[in-house]
Amino acid sequence: MDLVSRYPSDIREHVERVSRYAGLHGNDYALVGLLHDIIEDTDTTLDELPEDIREDIDTLTRRDNETYFDYINRVKKGSRRAIIVKRADIYDHLKQTETLKPSLKERYEKAMEILNV
């Protein structure tokens, strides 16, 4: 089963870039990077994912009732792998300068400071 094909096409490039950035730390980081948005952006469930990455994907999935910074602080309490992947995710968003709104840039920069390990 190809989980990446479940993503909408406009998200695939993002998760592939995040996977490349996170993959500098190892193949397991690359896999988590590739699937970091799978729960939020598709109908995939945690039970469908490889068992060894479920906890990280769950950590990287923002809850419906969670503020952004509550979410970032929860990620910070997660595994090193989850933190590295979230930093790669934010880094990729910050690199999209043509479409990045100033308010989001500020939010992402603050999140990177929180997640600095």
PDB file of N, CA and C in Angstrom, residues 32-113:
ATOM      1  N   VAL A  32       9.122   9.038   8.810  1.00  0.00           N
ATOM      2  CA  VAL A  32       8.232   9.858   9.638  1.00  0.00           C
ATOM      3  C   VAL A  32       7.992  11.203   8.950  1.00  0.00           C
ATOM      4  N   GLY A  33       9.026  11.770   8.338  1.00  0.00           N
ATOM      5  CA  GLY A  33       8.858  13.020   7.602  1.00  0.00           C
ATOM      6  C   GLY A  33       7.861  12.883   6.463  1.00  0.00           C
ATOM      7  N   LEU A  34       7.935  11.774   5.763  1.00  0.00           N
ATOM      8  CA  LEU A  34       7.033  11.531   4.644  1.00  0.00           C
ATOM      9  C   LEU A  34       5.586  11.382   5.103  1.00  0.00           C
ATOM     10  N   LEU A  35       5.401  10.840   6.283  1.00  0.00           N
ATOM     11  CA  LEU A  35       4.042  10.558   6.761  1.00  0.00           C
ATOM     12  C   LEU A  35       3.571  11.501   7.859  1.00  0.00           C
ATOM     13  N   HIS A  36       4.312  12.570   8.121  1.00  0.00           N
ATOM     14  CA  HIS A  36       3.982  13.427   9.266  1.00  0.00           C
ATOM     15  C   HIS A  36       2.604  14.080   9.176  1.00  0.00           C
ATOM     16  N   ASP A  37       2.072  14.286   7.990  1.00  0.00           N
ATOM     17  CA  ASP A  37       0.756  14.919   7.819  1.00  0.00           C
ATOM     18  C   ASP A  37      -0.342  13.933   7.422  1.00  0.00           C
ATOM     19  N   ILE A  38      -0.040  12.656   7.400  1.00  0.00           N
ATOM     20  CA  ILE A  38      -0.960  11.662   6.832  1.00  0.00           C
ATOM     21  C   ILE A  38      -2.290  11.594   7.581  1.00  0.00           C
ATOM     22  N   ILE A  39      -2.283  11.754   8.886  1.00  0.00           N
ATOM     23  CA  ILE A  39      -3.533  11.667   9.666  1.00  0.00           C
ATOM     24  C   ILE A  39      -4.378  12.919   9.454  1.00  0.00           C
ATOM     25  N   GLU A  40      -3.726  14.082   9.423  1.00  0.00           N
ATOM     26  CA  GLU A  40      -4.461  15.345   9.268  1.00  0.00           C
ATOM     27  C   GLU A  40      -5.006  15.535   7.853  1.00  0.00           C
ATOM     28  N   ASP A  41      -4.285  15.035   6.853  1.00  0.00           N
ATOM     29  CA  ASP A  41      -4.623  15.379   5.467  1.00  0.00           C
ATOM     30  C   ASP A  41      -5.247  14.262   4.644  1.00  0.00           C
ATOM     31  N   THR A  42      -5.432  13.094   5.244  1.00  0.00           N
ATOM     32  CA  THR A  42      -6.064  11.978   4.533  1.00  0.00           C
ATOM     33  C   THR A  42      -7.009  11.266   5.497  1.00  0.00           C
ATOM     34  N   ASP A  43      -7.622  10.201   5.026  1.00  0.00           N
ATOM     35  CA  ASP A  43      -8.487   9.409   5.908  1.00  0.00           C
ATOM     36  C   ASP A  43      -7.739   8.230   6.528  1.00  0.00           C
ATOM     37  N   THR A  44      -6.428   8.268   6.495  1.00  0.00           N
ATOM     38  CA  THR A  44      -5.598   7.222   7.078  1.00  0.00           C
ATOM     39  C   THR A  44      -5.696   7.272   8.596  1.00  0.00           C
ATOM     40  N   THR A  45      -5.664   6.110   9.230  1.00  0.00           N
ATOM     41  CA  THR A  45      -5.685   6.025  10.688  1.00  0.00           C
ATOM     42  C   THR A  45      -4.316   5.560  11.191  1.00  0.00           C
ATOM     43  N   LEU A  46      -4.046   5.801  12.449  1.00  0.00           N
ATOM     44  CA  LEU A  46      -2.783   5.364  13.054  1.00  0.00           C
ATOM     45  C   LEU A  46      -2.601   3.855  12.930  1.00  0.00           C
ATOM     46  N   ASP A  47      -3.689   3.098  13.035  1.00  0.00           N
ATOM     47  CA  ASP A  47      -3.601   1.642  12.957  1.00  0.00           C
ATOM     48  C   ASP A  47      -3.079   1.155  11.602  1.00  0.00           C
ATOM     49  N   GLU A  48      -3.183   1.967  10.578  1.00  0.00           N
ATOM     50  CA  GLU A  48      -2.709   1.580   9.249  1.00  0.00           C
ATOM     51  C   GLU A  48      -1.209   1.811   9.066  1.00  0.00           C
ATOM     52  N   LEU A  49      -0.594   2.494  10.009  1.00  0.00           N
ATOM     53  CA  LEU A  49       0.821   2.855   9.885  1.00  0.00           C
ATOM     54  C   LEU A  49       1.711   1.792  10.521  1.00  0.00           C
ATOM     55  N   PRO A  50       2.968   1.730  10.086  1.00  0.00           N
ATOM     56  CA  PRO A  50       3.907   0.807  10.730  1.00  0.00           C
ATOM     57  C   PRO A  50       3.981   1.099  12.232  1.00  0.00           C
ATOM     58  N   GLU A  51       3.969   0.062  13.021  1.00  0.00           N
ATOM     59  CA  GLU A  51       3.903   0.203  14.475  1.00  0.00           C
ATOM     60  C   GLU A  51       5.047   1.030  15.044  1.00  0.00           C
ATOM     61  N   ASP A  52       6.233   0.926  14.450  1.00  0.00           N
ATOM     62  CA  ASP A  52       7.404   1.602  15.018  1.00  0.00           C
ATOM     63  C   ASP A  52       7.411   3.114  14.817  1.00  0.00           C
ATOM     64  N   ILE A  53       6.469   3.642  14.039  1.00  0.00           N
ATOM     65  CA  ILE A  53       6.402   5.105  13.858  1.00  0.00           C
ATOM     66  C   ILE A  53       5.083   5.708  14.342  1.00  0.00           C
ATOM     67  N   ARG A  54       4.175   4.886  14.806  1.00  0.00           N
ATOM     68  CA  ARG A  54       2.846   5.392  15.211  1.00  0.00           C
ATOM     69  C   ARG A  54       2.917   6.469  16.279  1.00  0.00           C
ATOM     70  N   GLU A  55       3.743   6.256  17.281  1.00  0.00           N
ATOM     71  CA  GLU A  55       3.819   7.231  18.375  1.00  0.00           C
ATOM     72  C   GLU A  55       4.292   8.587  17.856  1.00  0.00           C
ATOM     73  N   ASP A  56       5.289   8.578  16.975  1.00  0.00           N
ATOM     74  CA  ASP A  56       5.776   9.849  16.425  1.00  0.00           C
ATOM     75  C   ASP A  56       4.725  10.522  15.550  1.00  0.00           C
ATOM     76  N   ILE A  57       4.033   9.750  14.729  1.00  0.00           N
ATOM     77  CA  ILE A  57       2.988  10.334  13.885  1.00  0.00           C
ATOM     78  C   ILE A  57       1.866  10.885  14.753  1.00  0.00           C
ATOM     79  N   ASP A  58       1.514  10.170  15.804  1.00  0.00           N
ATOM     80  CA  ASP A  58       0.489  10.666  16.729  1.00  0.00           C
ATOM     81  C   ASP A  58       0.947  11.979  17.368  1.00  0.00           C
ATOM     82  N   THR A  59       2.207  12.040  17.783  1.00  0.00           N
ATOM     83  CA  THR A  59       2.752  13.270  18.372  1.00  0.00           C
ATOM     84  C   THR A  59       2.690  14.417  17.374  1.00  0.00           C
ATOM     85  N   LEU A  60       2.958  14.141  16.110  1.00  0.00           N
ATOM     86  CA  LEU A  60       3.005  15.176  15.080  1.00  0.00           C
ATOM     87  C   LEU A  60       1.632  15.559  14.536  1.00  0.00           C
ATOM     88  N   THR A  61       0.596  14.917  15.011  1.00  0.00           N
ATOM     89  CA  THR A  61      -0.772  15.213  14.559  1.00  0.00           C
ATOM     90  C   THR A  61      -1.413  16.184  15.537  1.00  0.00           C
ATOM     91  N   ARG A  62      -1.721  17.353  15.034  1.00  0.00           N
ATOM     92  CA  ARG A  62      -2.348  18.380  15.882  1.00  0.00           C
ATOM     93  C   ARG A  62      -3.794  18.012  16.168  1.00  0.00           C
ATOM     94  N   ARG A  63      -4.176  18.152  17.407  1.00  0.00           N
ATOM     95  CA  ARG A  63      -5.538  17.841  17.855  1.00  0.00           C
ATOM     96  C   ARG A  63      -6.477  18.986  17.478  1.00  0.00           C
ATOM     97  N   ASP A  64      -7.737  18.655  17.281  1.00  0.00           N
ATOM     98  CA  ASP A  64      -8.730  19.649  16.867  1.00  0.00           C
ATOM     99  C   ASP A  64      -8.860  20.797  17.867  1.00  0.00           C
ATOM    100  N   ASN A  65      -8.757  20.511  19.148  1.00  0.00           N
ATOM    101  CA  ASN A  65      -8.984  21.535  20.169  1.00  0.00           C
ATOM    102  C   ASN A  65      -7.693  22.161  20.678  1.00  0.00           C
ATOM    103  N   GLU A  66      -6.600  21.957  19.979  1.00  0.00           N
ATOM    104  CA  GLU A  66      -5.284  22.367  20.448  1.00  0.00           C
ATOM    105  C   GLU A  66      -4.837  23.666  19.778  1.00  0.00           C
ATOM    106  N   THR A  67      -4.355  24.615  20.562  1.00  0.00           N
ATOM    107  CA  THR A  67      -3.770  25.806  19.951  1.00  0.00           C
ATOM    108  C   THR A  67      -2.449  25.406  19.308  1.00  0.00           C
ATOM    109  N   TYR A  68      -1.961  26.242  18.418  1.00  0.00           N
ATOM    110  CA  TYR A  68      -0.715  25.918  17.732  1.00  0.00           C
ATOM    111  C   TYR A  68       0.440  25.762  18.722  1.00  0.00           C
ATOM    112  N   PHE A  69       0.558  26.671  19.668  1.00  0.00           N
ATOM    113  CA  PHE A  69       1.689  26.596  20.585  1.00  0.00           C
ATOM    114  C   PHE A  69       1.513  25.518  21.656  1.00  0.00           C
ATOM    115  N   ASP A  70       0.284  25.145  21.987  1.00  0.00           N
ATOM    116  CA  ASP A  70       0.090  23.964  22.833  1.00  0.00           C
ATOM    117  C   ASP A  70       0.583  22.729  22.079  1.00  0.00           C
ATOM    118  N   TYR A  71       0.268  22.682  20.805  1.00  0.00           N
ATOM    119  CA  TYR A  71       0.731  21.587  19.943  1.00  0.00           C
ATOM    120  C   TYR A  71       2.264  21.552  19.882  1.00  0.00           C
ATOM    121  N   ILE A  72       2.892  22.682  19.649  1.00  0.00           N
ATOM    122  CA  ILE A  72       4.357  22.739  19.561  1.00  0.00           C
ATOM    123  C   ILE A  72       4.985  22.301  20.881  1.00  0.00           C
ATOM    124  N   ASN A  73       4.428  22.735  21.989  1.00  0.00           N
ATOM    125  CA  ASN A  73       4.958  22.327  23.288  1.00  0.00           C
ATOM    126  C   ASN A  73       4.750  20.833  23.544  1.00  0.00           C
ATOM    127  N   ARG A  74       3.682  20.273  23.024  1.00  0.00           N
ATOM    128  CA  ARG A  74       3.474  18.822  23.138  1.00  0.00           C
ATOM    129  C   ARG A  74       4.499  18.077  22.296  1.00  0.00           C
ATOM    130  N   VAL A  75       4.761  18.573  21.079  1.00  0.00           N
ATOM    131  CA  VAL A  75       5.773  17.947  20.225  1.00  0.00           C
ATOM    132  C   VAL A  75       7.132  17.989  20.922  1.00  0.00           C
ATOM    133  N   LYS A  76       7.426  19.094  21.570  1.00  0.00           N
ATOM    134  CA  LYS A  76       8.721  19.237  22.258  1.00  0.00           C
ATOM    135  C   LYS A  76       8.914  18.160  23.328  1.00  0.00           C
ATOM    136  N   LYS A  77       7.827  17.660  23.891  1.00  0.00           N
ATOM    137  CA  LYS A  77       7.904  16.600  24.902  1.00  0.00           C
ATOM    138  C   LYS A  77       7.999  15.211  24.257  1.00  0.00           C
ATOM    139  N   GLY A  78       7.901  15.152  22.940  1.00  0.00           N
ATOM    140  CA  GLY A  78       7.945  13.878  22.233  1.00  0.00           C
ATOM    141  C   GLY A  78       9.366  13.402  22.004  1.00  0.00           C
ATOM    142  N   SER A  79       9.492  12.437  21.141  1.00  0.00           N
ATOM    143  CA  SER A  79      10.804  11.853  20.849  1.00  0.00           C
ATOM    144  C   SER A  79      11.668  12.834  20.063  1.00  0.00           C
ATOM    145  N   ARG A  80      12.953  12.577  20.075  1.00  0.00           N
ATOM    146  CA  ARG A  80      13.891  13.382  19.278  1.00  0.00           C
ATOM    147  C   ARG A  80      13.485  13.343  17.800  1.00  0.00           C
ATOM    148  N   ARG A  81      13.061  12.163  17.336  1.00  0.00           N
ATOM    149  CA  ARG A  81      12.668  12.007  15.937  1.00  0.00           C
ATOM    150  C   ARG A  81      11.473  12.901  15.610  1.00  0.00           C
ATOM    151  N   ALA A  82      10.475  12.957  16.485  1.00  0.00           N
ATOM    152  CA  ALA A  82       9.308  13.813  16.240  1.00  0.00           C
ATOM    153  C   ALA A  82       9.725  15.279  16.200  1.00  0.00           C
ATOM    154  N   ILE A  83      10.608  15.678  17.100  1.00  0.00           N
ATOM    155  CA  ILE A  83      11.068  17.072  17.129  1.00  0.00           C
ATOM    156  C   ILE A  83      11.835  17.413  15.855  1.00  0.00           C
ATOM    157  N   ILE A  84      12.726  16.541  15.425  1.00  0.00           N
ATOM    158  CA  ILE A  84      13.510  16.786  14.209  1.00  0.00           C
ATOM    159  C   ILE A  84      12.583  16.903  13.003  1.00  0.00           C
ATOM    160  N   VAL A  85      11.600  16.021  12.917  1.00  0.00           N
ATOM    161  CA  VAL A  85      10.668  16.066  11.778  1.00  0.00           C
ATOM    162  C   VAL A  85       9.833  17.343  11.821  1.00  0.00           C
ATOM    163  N   LYS A  86       9.385  17.758  12.995  1.00  0.00           N
ATOM    164  CA  LYS A  86       8.602  19.000  13.076  1.00  0.00           C
ATOM    165  C   LYS A  86       9.455  20.189  12.682  1.00  0.00           C
ATOM    166  N   ARG A  87      10.711  20.193  13.103  1.00  0.00           N
ATOM    167  CA  ARG A  87      11.612  21.277  12.694  1.00  0.00           C
ATOM    168  C   ARG A  87      11.805  21.271  11.170  1.00  0.00           C
ATOM    169  N   ALA A  88      11.911  20.089  10.581  1.00  0.00           N
ATOM    170  CA  ALA A  88      12.035  19.998   9.120  1.00  0.00           C
ATOM    171  C   ALA A  88      10.768  20.513   8.442  1.00  0.00           C
ATOM    172  N   ASP A  89       9.626  20.211   9.021  1.00  0.00           N
ATOM    173  CA  ASP A  89       8.336  20.690   8.499  1.00  0.00           C
ATOM    174  C   ASP A  89       8.276  22.218   8.529  1.00  0.00           C
ATOM    175  N   ILE A  90       8.630  22.782   9.669  1.00  0.00           N
ATOM    176  CA  ILE A  90       8.611  24.241   9.799  1.00  0.00           C
ATOM    177  C   ILE A  90       9.646  24.876   8.873  1.00  0.00           C
ATOM    178  N   TYR A  91      10.822  24.298   8.804  1.00  0.00           N
ATOM    179  CA  TYR A  91      11.868  24.796   7.908  1.00  0.00           C
ATOM    180  C   TYR A  91      11.357  24.862   6.470  1.00  0.00           C
ATOM    181  N   ASP A  92      10.668  23.811   6.040  1.00  0.00           N
ATOM    182  CA  ASP A  92      10.132  23.808   4.680  1.00  0.00           C
ATOM    183  C   ASP A  92       9.104  24.913   4.490  1.00  0.00           C
ATOM    184  N   HIS A  93       8.247  25.118   5.461  1.00  0.00           N
ATOM    185  CA  HIS A  93       7.269  26.208   5.355  1.00  0.00           C
ATOM    186  C   HIS A  93       7.972  27.571   5.272  1.00  0.00           C
ATOM    187  N   LEU A  94       9.014  27.745   6.061  1.00  0.00           N
ATOM    188  CA  LEU A  94       9.750  29.017   6.035  1.00  0.00           C
ATOM    189  C   LEU A  94      10.464  29.250   4.708  1.00  0.00           C
ATOM    190  N   LYS A  95      10.828  28.178   4.021  1.00  0.00           N
ATOM    191  CA  LYS A  95      11.511  28.300   2.722  1.00  0.00           C
ATOM    192  C   LYS A  95      10.562  28.751   1.609  1.00  0.00           C
ATOM    193  N   GLN A  96       9.266  28.656   1.815  1.00  0.00           N
ATOM    194  CA  GLN A  96       8.284  29.028   0.794  1.00  0.00           C
ATOM    195  C   GLN A  96       8.008  30.528   0.863  1.00  0.00           C
ATOM    196  N   THR A  97       9.041  31.317   0.645  1.00  0.00           N
ATOM    197  CA  THR A  97       8.970  32.764   0.869  1.00  0.00           C
ATOM    198  C   THR A  97       7.967  33.479  -0.036  1.00  0.00           C
ATOM    199  N   GLU A  98       7.694  32.927  -1.203  1.00  0.00           N
ATOM    200  CA  GLU A  98       6.759  33.597  -2.123  1.00  0.00           C
ATOM    201  C   GLU A  98       5.334  33.596  -1.577  1.00  0.00           C
ATOM    202  N   THR A  99       5.002  32.595  -0.796  1.00  0.00           N
ATOM    203  CA  THR A  99       3.622  32.461  -0.301  1.00  0.00           C
ATOM    204  C   THR A  99       3.501  32.590   1.213  1.00  0.00           C
ATOM    205  N   LEU A 100       4.620  32.788   1.895  1.00  0.00           N
ATOM    206  CA  LEU A 100       4.614  32.838   3.359  1.00  0.00           C
ATOM    207  C   LEU A 100       4.156  34.207   3.854  1.00  0.00           C
ATOM    208  N   LYS A 101       3.069  34.210   4.592  1.00  0.00           N
ATOM    209  CA  LYS A 101       2.556  35.454   5.176  1.00  0.00           C
ATOM    210  C   LYS A 101       3.416  35.839   6.371  1.00  0.00           C
ATOM    211  N   PRO A 102       3.594  37.140   6.609  1.00  0.00           N
ATOM    212  CA  PRO A 102       4.420  37.582   7.743  1.00  0.00           C
ATOM    213  C   PRO A 102       3.974  37.008   9.089  1.00  0.00           C
ATOM    214  N   SER A 103       2.675  36.891   9.296  1.00  0.00           N
ATOM    215  CA  SER A 103       2.192  36.349  10.577  1.00  0.00           C
ATOM    216  C   SER A 103       2.590  34.888  10.745  1.00  0.00           C
ATOM    217  N   LEU A 104       2.548  34.130   9.662  1.00  0.00           N
ATOM    218  CA  LEU A 104       2.974  32.733   9.737  1.00  0.00           C
ATOM    219  C   LEU A 104       4.483  32.629   9.914  1.00  0.00           C
ATOM    220  N   LYS A 105       5.225  33.500   9.263  1.00  0.00           N
ATOM    221  CA  LYS A 105       6.680  33.503   9.416  1.00  0.00           C
ATOM    222  C   LYS A 105       7.046  33.721  10.882  1.00  0.00           C
ATOM    223  N   GLU A 106       6.402  34.662  11.513  1.00  0.00           N
ATOM    224  CA  GLU A 106       6.657  34.955  12.931  1.00  0.00           C
ATOM    225  C   GLU A 106       6.297  33.750  13.809  1.00  0.00           C
ATOM    226  N   ARG A 107       5.159  33.140  13.527  1.00  0.00           N
ATOM    227  CA  ARG A 107       4.716  31.973  14.299  1.00  0.00           C
ATOM    228  C   ARG A 107       5.699  30.817  14.137  1.00  0.00           C
ATOM    229  N   TYR A 108       6.125  30.555  12.905  1.00  0.00           N
ATOM    230  CA  TYR A 108       7.070  29.463  12.653  1.00  0.00           C
ATOM    231  C   TYR A 108       8.427  29.729  13.295  1.00  0.00           C
ATOM    232  N   GLU A 109       8.886  30.961  13.258  1.00  0.00           N
ATOM    233  CA  GLU A 109      10.165  31.287  13.878  1.00  0.00           C
ATOM    234  C   GLU A 109      10.111  31.080  15.394  1.00  0.00           C
ATOM    235  N   LYS A 110       8.993  31.443  16.003  1.00  0.00           N
ATOM    236  CA  LYS A 110       8.832  31.231  17.443  1.00  0.00           C
ATOM    237  C   LYS A 110       8.782  29.726  17.747  1.00  0.00           C
ATOM    238  N   ALA A 111       8.085  28.967  16.906  1.00  0.00           N
ATOM    239  CA  ALA A 111       8.006  27.514  17.092  1.00  0.00           C
ATOM    240  C   ALA A 111       9.395  26.882  16.981  1.00  0.00           C
ATOM    241  N   MET A 112      10.211  27.351  16.044  1.00  0.00           N
ATOM    242  CA  MET A 112      11.570  26.823  15.903  1.00  0.00           C
ATOM    243  C   MET A 112      12.379  27.092  17.164  1.00  0.00           C
ATOM    244  N   GLU A 113      12.198  28.264  17.771  1.00  0.00           N
ATOM    245  CA  GLU A 113      12.905  28.570  19.023  1.00  0.00           C
ATOM    246  C   GLU A 113      12.480  27.597  20.123  1.00  0.00           C
TER     247      GLU A 113
END
